PDB file of C-alpha atoms in Angstrom:
ATOM      1  CA  UNK Y   1      -0.075   0.208  -0.189  1.00  0.00           C
ATOM      2  CA  UNK Y   2       1.460   3.361  -1.133  1.00  0.00           C
ATOM      3  CA  UNK Y   3      -1.380   5.553   0.904  1.00  0.00           C
ATOM      4  CA  UNK Y   4       0.578   8.343   2.641  1.00  0.00           C
ATOM      5  CA  UNK Y   5      -2.592   9.557   4.525  1.00  0.00           C
ATOM      6  CA  UNK Y   6      -1.388   9.950   8.356  1.00  0.00           C
ATOM      7  CA  UNK Y   7      -2.838   7.398  10.873  1.00  0.00           C
ATOM      8  CA  UNK Y   8      -3.362   9.259  14.158  1.00  0.00           C
ATOM      9  CA  UNK Y   9      -3.311   7.100  17.001  1.00  0.00           C
ATOM     10  CA  UNK Y  10      -4.740   8.219  20.470  1.00  0.00           C
ATOM     11  CA  UNK Y  11      -3.698   7.327  23.753  1.00  0.00           C
ATOM     12  CA  UNK Y  12      -1.853   4.152  23.035  1.00  0.00           C
ATOM     13  CA  UNK Y  13      -4.987   1.483  23.834  1.00  0.00           C
ATOM     14  CA  UNK Y  14      -6.328   4.025  26.207  1.00  0.00           C
ATOM     15  CA  UNK Y  15      -3.223   4.825  28.195  1.00  0.00           C
ATOM     16  CA  UNK Y  16      -0.382   6.522  26.419  1.00  0.00           C
ATOM     17  CA  UNK Y  17       1.685   5.826  23.291  1.00  0.00           C
ATOM     18  CA  UNK Y  18       4.200   3.834  25.147  1.00  0.00           C
ATOM     19  CA  UNK Y  19       1.521   1.062  25.407  1.00  0.00           C
ATOM     20  CA  UNK Y  20       1.030   0.502  21.813  1.00  0.00           C
ATOM     21  CA  UNK Y  21       4.581  -1.801  22.014  1.00  0.00           C
ATOM     22  CA  UNK Y  22       5.509  -3.749  19.195  1.00  0.00           C
ATOM     23  CA  UNK Y  23       2.276  -3.257  17.182  1.00  0.00           C
ATOM     24  CA  UNK Y  24       3.955  -0.021  15.885  1.00  0.00           C
ATOM     25  CA  UNK Y  25       6.888  -1.776  14.028  1.00  0.00           C
ATOM     26  CA  UNK Y  26       4.222  -4.453  12.952  1.00  0.00           C
ATOM     27  CA  UNK Y  27       1.985  -1.490  11.521  1.00  0.00           C
ATOM     28  CA  UNK Y  28       5.135   0.183   9.762  1.00  0.00           C
ATOM     29  CA  UNK Y  29       6.009  -2.982   8.141  1.00  0.00           C
ATOM     30  CA  UNK Y  30       2.489  -3.460   6.648  1.00  0.00           C
ATOM     31  CA  UNK Y  31       1.920   0.144   5.802  1.00  0.00           C
ATOM     32  CA  UNK Y  32       5.465   1.545   5.229  1.00  0.00           C
ATOM     33  CA  UNK Y  33       4.372   4.897   3.433  1.00  0.00           C
ATOM     34  CA  UNK Y  34       1.859   5.572   5.577  1.00  0.00           C
ATOM     35  CA  UNK Y  35       3.029   8.194   8.647  1.00  0.00           C
ATOM     36  CA  UNK Y  36       1.917   7.202  12.047  1.00  0.00           C
ATOM     37  CA  UNK Y  37       1.269   9.860  14.749  1.00  0.00           C
ATOM     38  CA  UNK Y  38       0.876   9.102  18.269  1.00  0.00           C
ATOM     39  CA  UNK Y  39      -0.565  11.386  20.380  1.00  0.00           C
ATOM     40  CA  UNK Y  40      -0.745  11.368  24.394  1.00  0.00           C
ATOM     41  CA  UNK Y  41      -3.402  13.633  25.735  1.00  0.00           C
ATOM     42  CA  UNK Y  42      -2.643  15.931  28.562  1.00  0.00           C
ATOM     43  CA  UNK Y  43      -2.839  13.965  31.828  1.00  0.00           C
ATOM     44  CA  UNK Y  44      -1.446  10.827  29.881  1.00  0.00           C
ATOM     45  CA  UNK Y  45       1.849   9.789  28.769  1.00  0.00           C
ATOM     46  CA  UNK Y  46       4.660  12.258  28.442  1.00  0.00           C
ATOM     47  CA  UNK Y  47       2.021  14.838  29.287  1.00  0.00           C
ATOM     48  CA  UNK Y  48       1.272  13.061  32.660  1.00  0.00           C
ATOM     49  CA  UNK Y  49       2.262  16.288  34.769  1.00  0.00           C
ATOM     50  CA  UNK Y  50      -0.555  18.325  32.682  1.00  0.00           C
ATOM     51  CA  UNK Y  51      -4.432  18.600  33.601  1.00  0.00           C
ATOM     52  CA  UNK Y  52      -6.526  16.418  31.403  1.00  0.00           C
ATOM     53  CA  UNK Y  53      -9.147  17.871  29.466  1.00  0.00           C
ATOM     54  CA  UNK Y  54     -12.327  17.432  30.998  1.00  0.00           C
ATOM     55  CA  UNK Y  55     -14.686  17.028  28.083  1.00  0.00           C
ATOM     56  CA  UNK Y  56     -14.556  15.274  24.755  1.00  0.00           C
ATOM     57  CA  UNK Y  57     -14.615  18.511  22.973  1.00  0.00           C
ATOM     58  CA  UNK Y  58     -11.612  19.682  24.846  1.00  0.00           C
ATOM     59  CA  UNK Y  59      -9.761  16.432  23.833  1.00  0.00           C
ATOM     60  CA  UNK Y  60     -10.522  16.969  19.935  1.00  0.00           C
ATOM     61  CA  UNK Y  61      -9.552  20.434  20.417  1.00  0.00           C
ATOM     62  CA  UNK Y  62      -5.971  19.472  21.952  1.00  0.00           C
ATOM     63  CA  UNK Y  63      -5.602  16.880  19.238  1.00  0.00           C
ATOM     64  CA  UNK Y  64      -6.636  19.262  16.351  1.00  0.00           C
ATOM     65  CA  UNK Y  65      -4.072  22.083  17.843  1.00  0.00           C
ATOM     66  CA  UNK Y  66      -1.432  19.600  18.238  1.00  0.00           C
ATOM     67  CA  UNK Y  67      -1.584  18.422  14.622  1.00  0.00           C
ATOM     68  CA  UNK Y  68      -1.308  21.909  13.374  1.00  0.00           C
ATOM     69  CA  UNK Y  69       1.747  22.504  15.571  1.00  0.00           C
ATOM     70  CA  UNK Y  70       3.417  19.506  13.819  1.00  0.00           C
ATOM     71  CA  UNK Y  71       2.528  20.844  10.504  1.00  0.00           C
ATOM     72  CA  UNK Y  72       0.124  17.599   9.956  1.00  0.00           C
ATOM     73  CA  UNK Y  73      -2.603  18.200   7.635  1.00  0.00           C
ATOM     74  CA  UNK Y  74      -5.717  16.346   6.901  1.00  0.00           C
ATOM     75  CA  UNK Y  75      -6.963  14.001   5.831  1.00  0.00           C
ATOM     76  CA  UNK Y  76      -6.105  11.533   8.471  1.00  0.00           C
ATOM     77  CA  UNK Y  77      -7.150   8.114   9.703  1.00  0.00           C
ATOM     78  CA  UNK Y  78      -8.020   7.301  13.381  1.00  0.00           C
TER      79      UNK Y  78
END
């Protein structure tokens, strides 16, 4: 597959990006052209010292802001 649409992975199986473990390498071998972006939400993973968003809307806003800051443009796959 040569699709270069970025895959956005959220919170590493509901914890943090570290918990994706070996699946990251398996996925990248299967889809080598597709970028993988692992986002930790505030309050989780590398952002564990930050306050967690209190609403789903705030979580979405954080993710959108982070993707813009990383210059990762839509479309995305979640």
